[in-house]
Amino acid sequence: MLSHDMFTALLWFAGVAALINVTPGLDTMLVLRTSVAHGRTGGRAAALGILAGCLAWGAATAVGLTALLTASRVAFDALRIGGAGYLVWLGCSALWQARRRPAGDATDAGTAVAPAPAPTSARQTRWAAFRAGVGTNLLNPKAGIFYMSLIPQFVPHGAPVFRTTLLLTAVDVLELALWYWIVTTTAAALGERVRRPSFRRRMEQVSGVAFLGFAANLLLAERA
């Protein structure tokens, strides 16, 4: 049974984490863009990848590995540059997709609906989306610093650090799962509107520029 201090800490952490999680950022942009491009299953595959990355960061925080990101300049810079390079690749890929003229766009870009992806490629699409989610999360040192700097503040005095850190991580992951479910469900509810080639092309353009912006921000990031 949870103590009063632990229950209070969980409530406070849940509130703070919820505000941070619903703030538009890289992960939400990736889930939204994937949902528009590949449907609800693609968006949720990307979300699962992000959640897997969050669990990994939480476990690393529990055993103290994330402290390396602030203690070692080399470790931080290696992850920062690798993450920025991955985001540049995602941004350029999105902008390239935006330049391609979908088959359904040959007549009326405002009303035509892009054809659904071939069933044979559905598994590959989900796997690619999952990998993108894992990559954008694990290659972002800010995610590790977020867990290392925020979670310890909510560990009650005298509480077991390892188990409490994992518990707080689980709370954060559950909140993120709910948020991404809302994002993917909303995109699916819009139906044909978000599958129009003109909308998808605009979404790719916005996503591409956003990913490049996140890459630039990551390159300029400094250790906490």
PDB file of C-alpha atoms in Angstrom:
ATOM      1  CA  MET A   1       0.000   0.000   0.000  1.00  0.00           C
ATOM      2  CA  LEU A   2       1.277   3.447  -0.893  1.00  0.00           C
ATOM      3  CA  SER A   3       2.230   5.784   1.926  1.00  0.00           C
ATOM      4  CA  HIS A   4       0.704   9.249   2.131  1.00  0.00           C
ATOM      5  CA  ASP A   5       3.985  10.856   0.995  1.00  0.00           C
ATOM      6  CA  MET A   6       4.280   8.501  -1.960  1.00  0.00           C
ATOM      7  CA  PHE A   7       0.672   9.040  -3.018  1.00  0.00           C
ATOM      8  CA  THR A   8       1.114  12.824  -2.828  1.00  0.00           C
ATOM      9  CA  ALA A   9       4.344  12.635  -4.826  1.00  0.00           C
ATOM     10  CA  LEU A  10       2.630  10.555  -7.512  1.00  0.00           C
ATOM     11  CA  LEU A  11      -0.205  13.057  -7.809  1.00  0.00           C
ATOM     12  CA  TRP A  12       2.158  16.016  -8.112  1.00  0.00           C
ATOM     13  CA  PHE A  13       4.352  14.215 -10.616  1.00  0.00           C
ATOM     14  CA  ALA A  14       1.332  13.138 -12.681  1.00  0.00           C
ATOM     15  CA  GLY A  15       0.181  16.741 -12.907  1.00  0.00           C
ATOM     16  CA  VAL A  16       3.563  18.159 -13.881  1.00  0.00           C
ATOM     17  CA  ALA A  17       4.273  15.359 -16.352  1.00  0.00           C
ATOM     18  CA  ALA A  18       0.843  15.780 -17.971  1.00  0.00           C
ATOM     19  CA  LEU A  19       1.525  19.462 -18.657  1.00  0.00           C
ATOM     20  CA  ILE A  20       4.883  18.606 -20.198  1.00  0.00           C
ATOM     21  CA  ASN A  21       3.548  15.665 -22.222  1.00  0.00           C
ATOM     22  CA  VAL A  22       0.750  17.588 -23.947  1.00  0.00           C
ATOM     23  CA  THR A  23       3.064  20.470 -24.862  1.00  0.00           C
ATOM     24  CA  PRO A  24       3.690  20.202 -28.628  1.00  0.00           C
ATOM     25  CA  GLY A  25       7.138  18.812 -29.308  1.00  0.00           C
ATOM     26  CA  LEU A  26       9.193  16.399 -31.366  1.00  0.00           C
ATOM     27  CA  ASP A  27       7.486  13.184 -30.249  1.00  0.00           C
ATOM     28  CA  THR A  28       3.958  14.502 -30.717  1.00  0.00           C
ATOM     29  CA  MET A  29       4.905  15.858 -34.143  1.00  0.00           C
ATOM     30  CA  LEU A  30       6.251  12.440 -35.149  1.00  0.00           C
ATOM     31  CA  VAL A  31       3.091  10.636 -34.013  1.00  0.00           C
ATOM     32  CA  LEU A  32       0.825  13.142 -35.776  1.00  0.00           C
ATOM     33  CA  ARG A  33       2.828  13.084 -38.995  1.00  0.00           C
ATOM     34  CA  THR A  34       2.920   9.264 -39.033  1.00  0.00           C
ATOM     35  CA  SER A  35      -0.810   9.068 -38.315  1.00  0.00           C
ATOM     36  CA  VAL A  36      -1.565  11.338 -41.274  1.00  0.00           C
ATOM     37  CA  ALA A  37       0.835   9.533 -43.615  1.00  0.00           C
ATOM     38  CA  HIS A  38       0.169   5.936 -42.578  1.00  0.00           C
ATOM     39  CA  GLY A  39      -3.070   5.901 -40.641  1.00  0.00           C
ATOM     40  CA  ARG A  40      -3.902   5.170 -37.028  1.00  0.00           C
ATOM     41  CA  THR A  41      -1.903   1.912 -36.857  1.00  0.00           C
ATOM     42  CA  GLY A  42       1.199   3.655 -38.174  1.00  0.00           C
ATOM     43  CA  GLY A  43       0.817   6.478 -35.669  1.00  0.00           C
ATOM     44  CA  ARG A  44       0.373   4.060 -32.793  1.00  0.00           C
ATOM     45  CA  ALA A  45       3.419   2.082 -33.908  1.00  0.00           C
ATOM     46  CA  ALA A  46       5.461   5.302 -33.729  1.00  0.00           C
ATOM     47  CA  ALA A  47       3.937   5.999 -30.314  1.00  0.00           C
ATOM     48  CA  LEU A  48       4.930   2.525 -29.088  1.00  0.00           C
ATOM     49  CA  GLY A  49       8.490   3.216 -30.198  1.00  0.00           C
ATOM     50  CA  ILE A  50       8.532   6.477 -28.256  1.00  0.00           C
ATOM     51  CA  LEU A  51       7.113   4.761 -25.172  1.00  0.00           C
ATOM     52  CA  ALA A  52       9.778   2.054 -25.445  1.00  0.00           C
ATOM     53  CA  GLY A  53      12.401   4.790 -25.500  1.00  0.00           C
ATOM     54  CA  CYS A  54      10.858   6.439 -22.436  1.00  0.00           C
ATOM     55  CA  LEU A  55      10.934   3.130 -20.559  1.00  0.00           C
ATOM     56  CA  ALA A  56      14.599   2.742 -21.465  1.00  0.00           C
ATOM     57  CA  TRP A  57      15.397   6.265 -20.226  1.00  0.00           C
ATOM     58  CA  GLY A  58      13.452   5.622 -17.028  1.00  0.00           C
ATOM     59  CA  ALA A  59      15.333   2.376 -16.387  1.00  0.00           C
ATOM     60  CA  ALA A  60      18.643   4.140 -17.104  1.00  0.00           C
ATOM     61  CA  THR A  61      17.698   6.853 -14.612  1.00  0.00           C
ATOM     62  CA  ALA A  62      16.839   4.246 -11.998  1.00  0.00           C
ATOM     63  CA  VAL A  63      20.331   2.759 -12.187  1.00  0.00           C
ATOM     64  CA  GLY A  64      22.065   6.122 -12.542  1.00  0.00           C
ATOM     65  CA  LEU A  65      23.240   5.815 -16.159  1.00  0.00           C
ATOM     66  CA  THR A  66      21.673   9.097 -17.272  1.00  0.00           C
ATOM     67  CA  ALA A  67      24.059  10.938 -14.959  1.00  0.00           C
ATOM     68  CA  LEU A  68      26.697  10.259 -17.623  1.00  0.00           C
ATOM     69  CA  LEU A  69      24.972  12.769 -19.890  1.00  0.00           C
ATOM     70  CA  THR A  70      25.794  15.613 -17.531  1.00  0.00           C
ATOM     71  CA  ALA A  71      29.072  14.213 -16.216  1.00  0.00           C
ATOM     72  CA  SER A  72      30.582  13.367 -19.607  1.00  0.00           C
ATOM     73  CA  ARG A  73      30.818  15.956 -22.346  1.00  0.00           C
ATOM     74  CA  VAL A  74      31.808  13.266 -24.854  1.00  0.00           C
ATOM     75  CA  ALA A  75      28.748  11.112 -24.099  1.00  0.00           C
ATOM     76  CA  PHE A  76      26.409  14.088 -24.310  1.00  0.00           C
ATOM     77  CA  ASP A  77      27.900  15.401 -27.548  1.00  0.00           C
ATOM     78  CA  ALA A  78      27.935  11.974 -29.196  1.00  0.00           C
ATOM     79  CA  LEU A  79      24.257  11.444 -28.465  1.00  0.00           C
ATOM     80  CA  ARG A  80      23.404  15.050 -29.338  1.00  0.00           C
ATOM     81  CA  ILE A  81      25.116  14.952 -32.737  1.00  0.00           C
ATOM     82  CA  GLY A  82      23.761  11.501 -33.539  1.00  0.00           C
ATOM     83  CA  GLY A  83      20.244  12.603 -32.632  1.00  0.00           C
ATOM     84  CA  ALA A  84      20.520  15.798 -34.671  1.00  0.00           C
ATOM     85  CA  GLY A  85      21.742  13.829 -37.677  1.00  0.00           C
ATOM     86  CA  TYR A  86      18.785  11.458 -37.380  1.00  0.00           C
ATOM     87  CA  LEU A  87      16.362  14.381 -37.196  1.00  0.00           C
ATOM     88  CA  VAL A  88      17.937  15.959 -40.282  1.00  0.00           C
ATOM     89  CA  TRP A  89      17.382  12.681 -42.102  1.00  0.00           C
ATOM     90  CA  LEU A  90      13.734  12.587 -40.964  1.00  0.00           C
ATOM     91  CA  GLY A  91      13.229  16.220 -41.979  1.00  0.00           C
ATOM     92  CA  CYS A  92      14.761  15.778 -45.422  1.00  0.00           C
ATOM     93  CA  SER A  93      12.757  12.582 -45.959  1.00  0.00           C
ATOM     94  CA  ALA A  94       9.520  14.394 -45.080  1.00  0.00           C
ATOM     95  CA  LEU A  95      10.327  17.283 -47.431  1.00  0.00           C
ATOM     96  CA  TRP A  96      11.179  14.820 -50.203  1.00  0.00           C
ATOM     97  CA  GLN A  97       7.846  13.046 -49.669  1.00  0.00           C
ATOM     98  CA  ALA A  98       6.110  16.422 -49.892  1.00  0.00           C
ATOM     99  CA  ARG A  99       7.641  17.013 -53.334  1.00  0.00           C
ATOM    100  CA  ARG A 100       6.335  13.733 -54.725  1.00  0.00           C
ATOM    101  CA  ARG A 101       3.006  13.992 -56.563  1.00  0.00           C
ATOM    102  CA  PRO A 102       0.613  11.298 -55.308  1.00  0.00           C
ATOM    103  CA  ALA A 103      -1.341   9.326 -57.897  1.00  0.00           C
ATOM    104  CA  GLY A 104      -4.626  10.543 -56.440  1.00  0.00           C
ATOM    105  CA  ASP A 105      -3.497  14.141 -56.902  1.00  0.00           C
ATOM    106  CA  ALA A 106      -3.481  14.066 -60.697  1.00  0.00           C
ATOM    107  CA  THR A 107      -6.818  15.813 -61.101  1.00  0.00           C
ATOM    108  CA  ASP A 108      -8.032  17.663 -58.048  1.00  0.00           C
ATOM    109  CA  ALA A 109      -5.608  18.236 -55.192  1.00  0.00           C
ATOM    110  CA  GLY A 110      -8.314  19.676 -53.019  1.00  0.00           C
ATOM    111  CA  THR A 111     -10.670  16.723 -53.080  1.00  0.00           C
ATOM    112  CA  ALA A 112      -8.800  13.657 -54.235  1.00  0.00           C
ATOM    113  CA  VAL A 113      -8.004  11.026 -51.631  1.00  0.00           C
ATOM    114  CA  ALA A 114      -4.690   9.246 -51.708  1.00  0.00           C
ATOM    115  CA  PRO A 115      -4.895   5.492 -52.141  1.00  0.00           C
ATOM    116  CA  ALA A 116      -4.447   3.417 -49.024  1.00  0.00           C
ATOM    117  CA  PRO A 117      -1.073   1.705 -48.568  1.00  0.00           C
ATOM    118  CA  ALA A 118      -0.820  -1.785 -49.976  1.00  0.00           C
ATOM    119  CA  PRO A 119      -1.698  -4.459 -47.394  1.00  0.00           C
ATOM    120  CA  THR A 120       1.563  -6.306 -48.105  1.00  0.00           C
ATOM    121  CA  SER A 121       3.585  -3.338 -46.832  1.00  0.00           C
ATOM    122  CA  ALA A 122       1.545  -2.721 -43.680  1.00  0.00           C
ATOM    123  CA  ARG A 123       3.882  -4.682 -41.408  1.00  0.00           C
ATOM    124  CA  GLN A 124       6.956  -2.956 -42.832  1.00  0.00           C
ATOM    125  CA  THR A 125       5.279   0.432 -42.408  1.00  0.00           C
ATOM    126  CA  ARG A 126       4.475  -0.272 -38.743  1.00  0.00           C
ATOM    127  CA  TRP A 127       8.004  -1.518 -38.096  1.00  0.00           C
ATOM    128  CA  ALA A 128       9.523   1.565 -39.739  1.00  0.00           C
ATOM    129  CA  ALA A 129       7.245   3.814 -37.664  1.00  0.00           C
ATOM    130  CA  PHE A 130       8.229   1.969 -34.484  1.00  0.00           C
ATOM    131  CA  ARG A 131      11.925   2.358 -35.295  1.00  0.00           C
ATOM    132  CA  ALA A 132      11.429   6.069 -35.956  1.00  0.00           C
ATOM    133  CA  GLY A 133       9.768   6.457 -32.560  1.00  0.00           C
ATOM    134  CA  VAL A 134      12.556   4.630 -30.755  1.00  0.00           C
ATOM    135  CA  GLY A 135      15.237   6.542 -32.650  1.00  0.00           C
ATOM    136  CA  THR A 136      13.879  10.032 -32.073  1.00  0.00           C
ATOM    137  CA  ASN A 137      13.521   9.336 -28.361  1.00  0.00           C
ATOM    138  CA  LEU A 138      16.725   7.445 -27.553  1.00  0.00           C
ATOM    139  CA  LEU A 139      18.920   9.723 -29.685  1.00  0.00           C
ATOM    140  CA  ASN A 140      17.670  12.804 -27.859  1.00  0.00           C
ATOM    141  CA  PRO A 141      19.855  13.497 -24.798  1.00  0.00           C
ATOM    142  CA  LYS A 142      17.253  15.996 -23.599  1.00  0.00           C
ATOM    143  CA  ALA A 143      14.921  13.074 -22.949  1.00  0.00           C
ATOM    144  CA  GLY A 144      17.485  11.477 -20.666  1.00  0.00           C
ATOM    145  CA  ILE A 145      18.197  14.745 -18.876  1.00  0.00           C
ATOM    146  CA  PHE A 146      14.436  15.270 -18.475  1.00  0.00           C
ATOM    147  CA  TYR A 147      14.109  12.000 -16.575  1.00  0.00           C
ATOM    148  CA  MET A 148      17.277  12.550 -14.579  1.00  0.00           C
ATOM    149  CA  SER A 149      16.364  16.091 -13.526  1.00  0.00           C
ATOM    150  CA  LEU A 150      12.610  15.759 -12.987  1.00  0.00           C
ATOM    151  CA  ILE A 151      11.982  12.346 -11.466  1.00  0.00           C
ATOM    152  CA  PRO A 152      14.397  12.602  -8.486  1.00  0.00           C
ATOM    153  CA  GLN A 153      12.556  15.720  -7.317  1.00  0.00           C
ATOM    154  CA  PHE A 154       9.443  13.609  -6.692  1.00  0.00           C
ATOM    155  CA  VAL A 155      11.083  10.705  -4.863  1.00  0.00           C
ATOM    156  CA  PRO A 156       9.957  11.015  -1.206  1.00  0.00           C
ATOM    157  CA  HIS A 157      12.641  11.094   1.458  1.00  0.00           C
ATOM    158  CA  GLY A 158      13.478   7.573   2.565  1.00  0.00           C
ATOM    159  CA  ALA A 159      11.674   5.899  -0.332  1.00  0.00           C
ATOM    160  CA  PRO A 160      13.519   3.224  -2.356  1.00  0.00           C
ATOM    161  CA  VAL A 161      14.984   5.201  -5.276  1.00  0.00           C
ATOM    162  CA  PHE A 162      15.061   2.366  -7.818  1.00  0.00           C
ATOM    163  CA  ARG A 163      11.468   1.240  -7.377  1.00  0.00           C
ATOM    164  CA  THR A 164      10.110   4.769  -7.017  1.00  0.00           C
ATOM    165  CA  THR A 165      11.883   5.895 -10.192  1.00  0.00           C
ATOM    166  CA  LEU A 166      10.377   2.982 -12.123  1.00  0.00           C
ATOM    167  CA  LEU A 167       6.942   3.770 -10.671  1.00  0.00           C
ATOM    168  CA  LEU A 168       7.154   7.429 -11.718  1.00  0.00           C
ATOM    169  CA  THR A 169       8.382   6.357 -15.153  1.00  0.00           C
ATOM    170  CA  ALA A 170       5.356   4.082 -15.466  1.00  0.00           C
ATOM    171  CA  VAL A 171       3.066   7.005 -14.616  1.00  0.00           C
ATOM    172  CA  ASP A 172       4.705   9.141 -17.294  1.00  0.00           C
ATOM    173  CA  VAL A 173       4.485   6.376 -19.902  1.00  0.00           C
ATOM    174  CA  LEU A 174       0.805   5.753 -19.146  1.00  0.00           C
ATOM    175  CA  GLU A 175       0.058   9.458 -19.569  1.00  0.00           C
ATOM    176  CA  LEU A 176       1.963   9.551 -22.833  1.00  0.00           C
ATOM    177  CA  ALA A 177       0.116   6.472 -24.077  1.00  0.00           C
ATOM    178  CA  LEU A 178      -3.201   8.187 -23.372  1.00  0.00           C
ATOM    179  CA  TRP A 179      -2.061  11.389 -25.106  1.00  0.00           C
ATOM    180  CA  TYR A 180      -0.844   9.550 -28.201  1.00  0.00           C
ATOM    181  CA  TRP A 181      -4.084   7.573 -28.302  1.00  0.00           C
ATOM    182  CA  ILE A 182      -5.946  10.893 -28.413  1.00  0.00           C
ATOM    183  CA  VAL A 183      -3.651  12.206 -31.181  1.00  0.00           C
ATOM    184  CA  THR A 184      -3.965   9.099 -33.368  1.00  0.00           C
ATOM    185  CA  THR A 185      -7.702   8.743 -32.757  1.00  0.00           C
ATOM    186  CA  THR A 186      -8.290  12.391 -33.662  1.00  0.00           C
ATOM    187  CA  ALA A 187      -6.311  11.979 -36.872  1.00  0.00           C
ATOM    188  CA  ALA A 188      -8.325   8.857 -37.710  1.00  0.00           C
ATOM    189  CA  ALA A 189     -11.615  10.608 -36.915  1.00  0.00           C
ATOM    190  CA  LEU A 190     -10.829  13.261 -39.508  1.00  0.00           C
ATOM    191  CA  GLY A 191     -10.855  10.415 -42.018  1.00  0.00           C
ATOM    192  CA  GLU A 192     -10.657  11.401 -45.651  1.00  0.00           C
ATOM    193  CA  ARG A 193      -9.824  14.999 -44.836  1.00  0.00           C
ATOM    194  CA  VAL A 194      -6.349  14.079 -43.569  1.00  0.00           C
ATOM    195  CA  ARG A 195      -5.846  11.541 -46.359  1.00  0.00           C
ATOM    196  CA  ARG A 196      -6.234  14.147 -49.088  1.00  0.00           C
ATOM    197  CA  PRO A 197      -2.957  14.469 -50.995  1.00  0.00           C
ATOM    198  CA  SER A 198      -2.936  18.239 -50.509  1.00  0.00           C
ATOM    199  CA  PHE A 199      -3.273  17.905 -46.721  1.00  0.00           C
ATOM    200  CA  ARG A 200      -0.715  15.117 -46.500  1.00  0.00           C
ATOM    201  CA  ARG A 201       1.726  17.089 -48.601  1.00  0.00           C
ATOM    202  CA  ARG A 202       1.305  20.140 -46.381  1.00  0.00           C
ATOM    203  CA  MET A 203       1.739  17.956 -43.283  1.00  0.00           C
ATOM    204  CA  GLU A 204       4.989  16.552 -44.696  1.00  0.00           C
ATOM    205  CA  GLN A 205       6.215  20.095 -45.360  1.00  0.00           C
ATOM    206  CA  VAL A 206       5.406  21.259 -41.847  1.00  0.00           C
ATOM    207  CA  SER A 207       6.895  18.103 -40.315  1.00  0.00           C
ATOM    208  CA  GLY A 208      10.059  18.395 -42.394  1.00  0.00           C
ATOM    209  CA  VAL A 209      10.679  21.982 -41.347  1.00  0.00           C
ATOM    210  CA  ALA A 210       9.850  21.109 -37.712  1.00  0.00           C
ATOM    211  CA  PHE A 211      12.260  18.156 -37.656  1.00  0.00           C
ATOM    212  CA  LEU A 212      15.028  20.333 -39.087  1.00  0.00           C
ATOM    213  CA  GLY A 213      14.234  22.949 -36.444  1.00  0.00           C
ATOM    214  CA  PHE A 214      14.417  20.333 -33.682  1.00  0.00           C
ATOM    215  CA  ALA A 215      17.752  19.177 -35.127  1.00  0.00           C
ATOM    216  CA  ALA A 216      19.149  22.714 -35.009  1.00  0.00           C
ATOM    217  CA  ASN A 217      17.897  23.145 -31.451  1.00  0.00           C
ATOM    218  CA  LEU A 218      19.541  19.868 -30.434  1.00  0.00           C
ATOM    219  CA  LEU A 219      22.857  20.873 -32.003  1.00  0.00           C
ATOM    220  CA  LEU A 220      22.799  24.099 -29.984  1.00  0.00           C
ATOM    221  CA  ALA A 221      21.824  22.342 -26.750  1.00  0.00           C
ATOM    222  CA  GLU A 222      24.110  22.470 -23.754  1.00  0.00           C
ATOM    223  CA  ARG A 223      24.326  20.143 -20.820  1.00  0.00           C
ATOM    224  CA  ALA A 224      22.133  20.998 -17.832  1.00  0.00           C
TER     225      ALA A 224
END
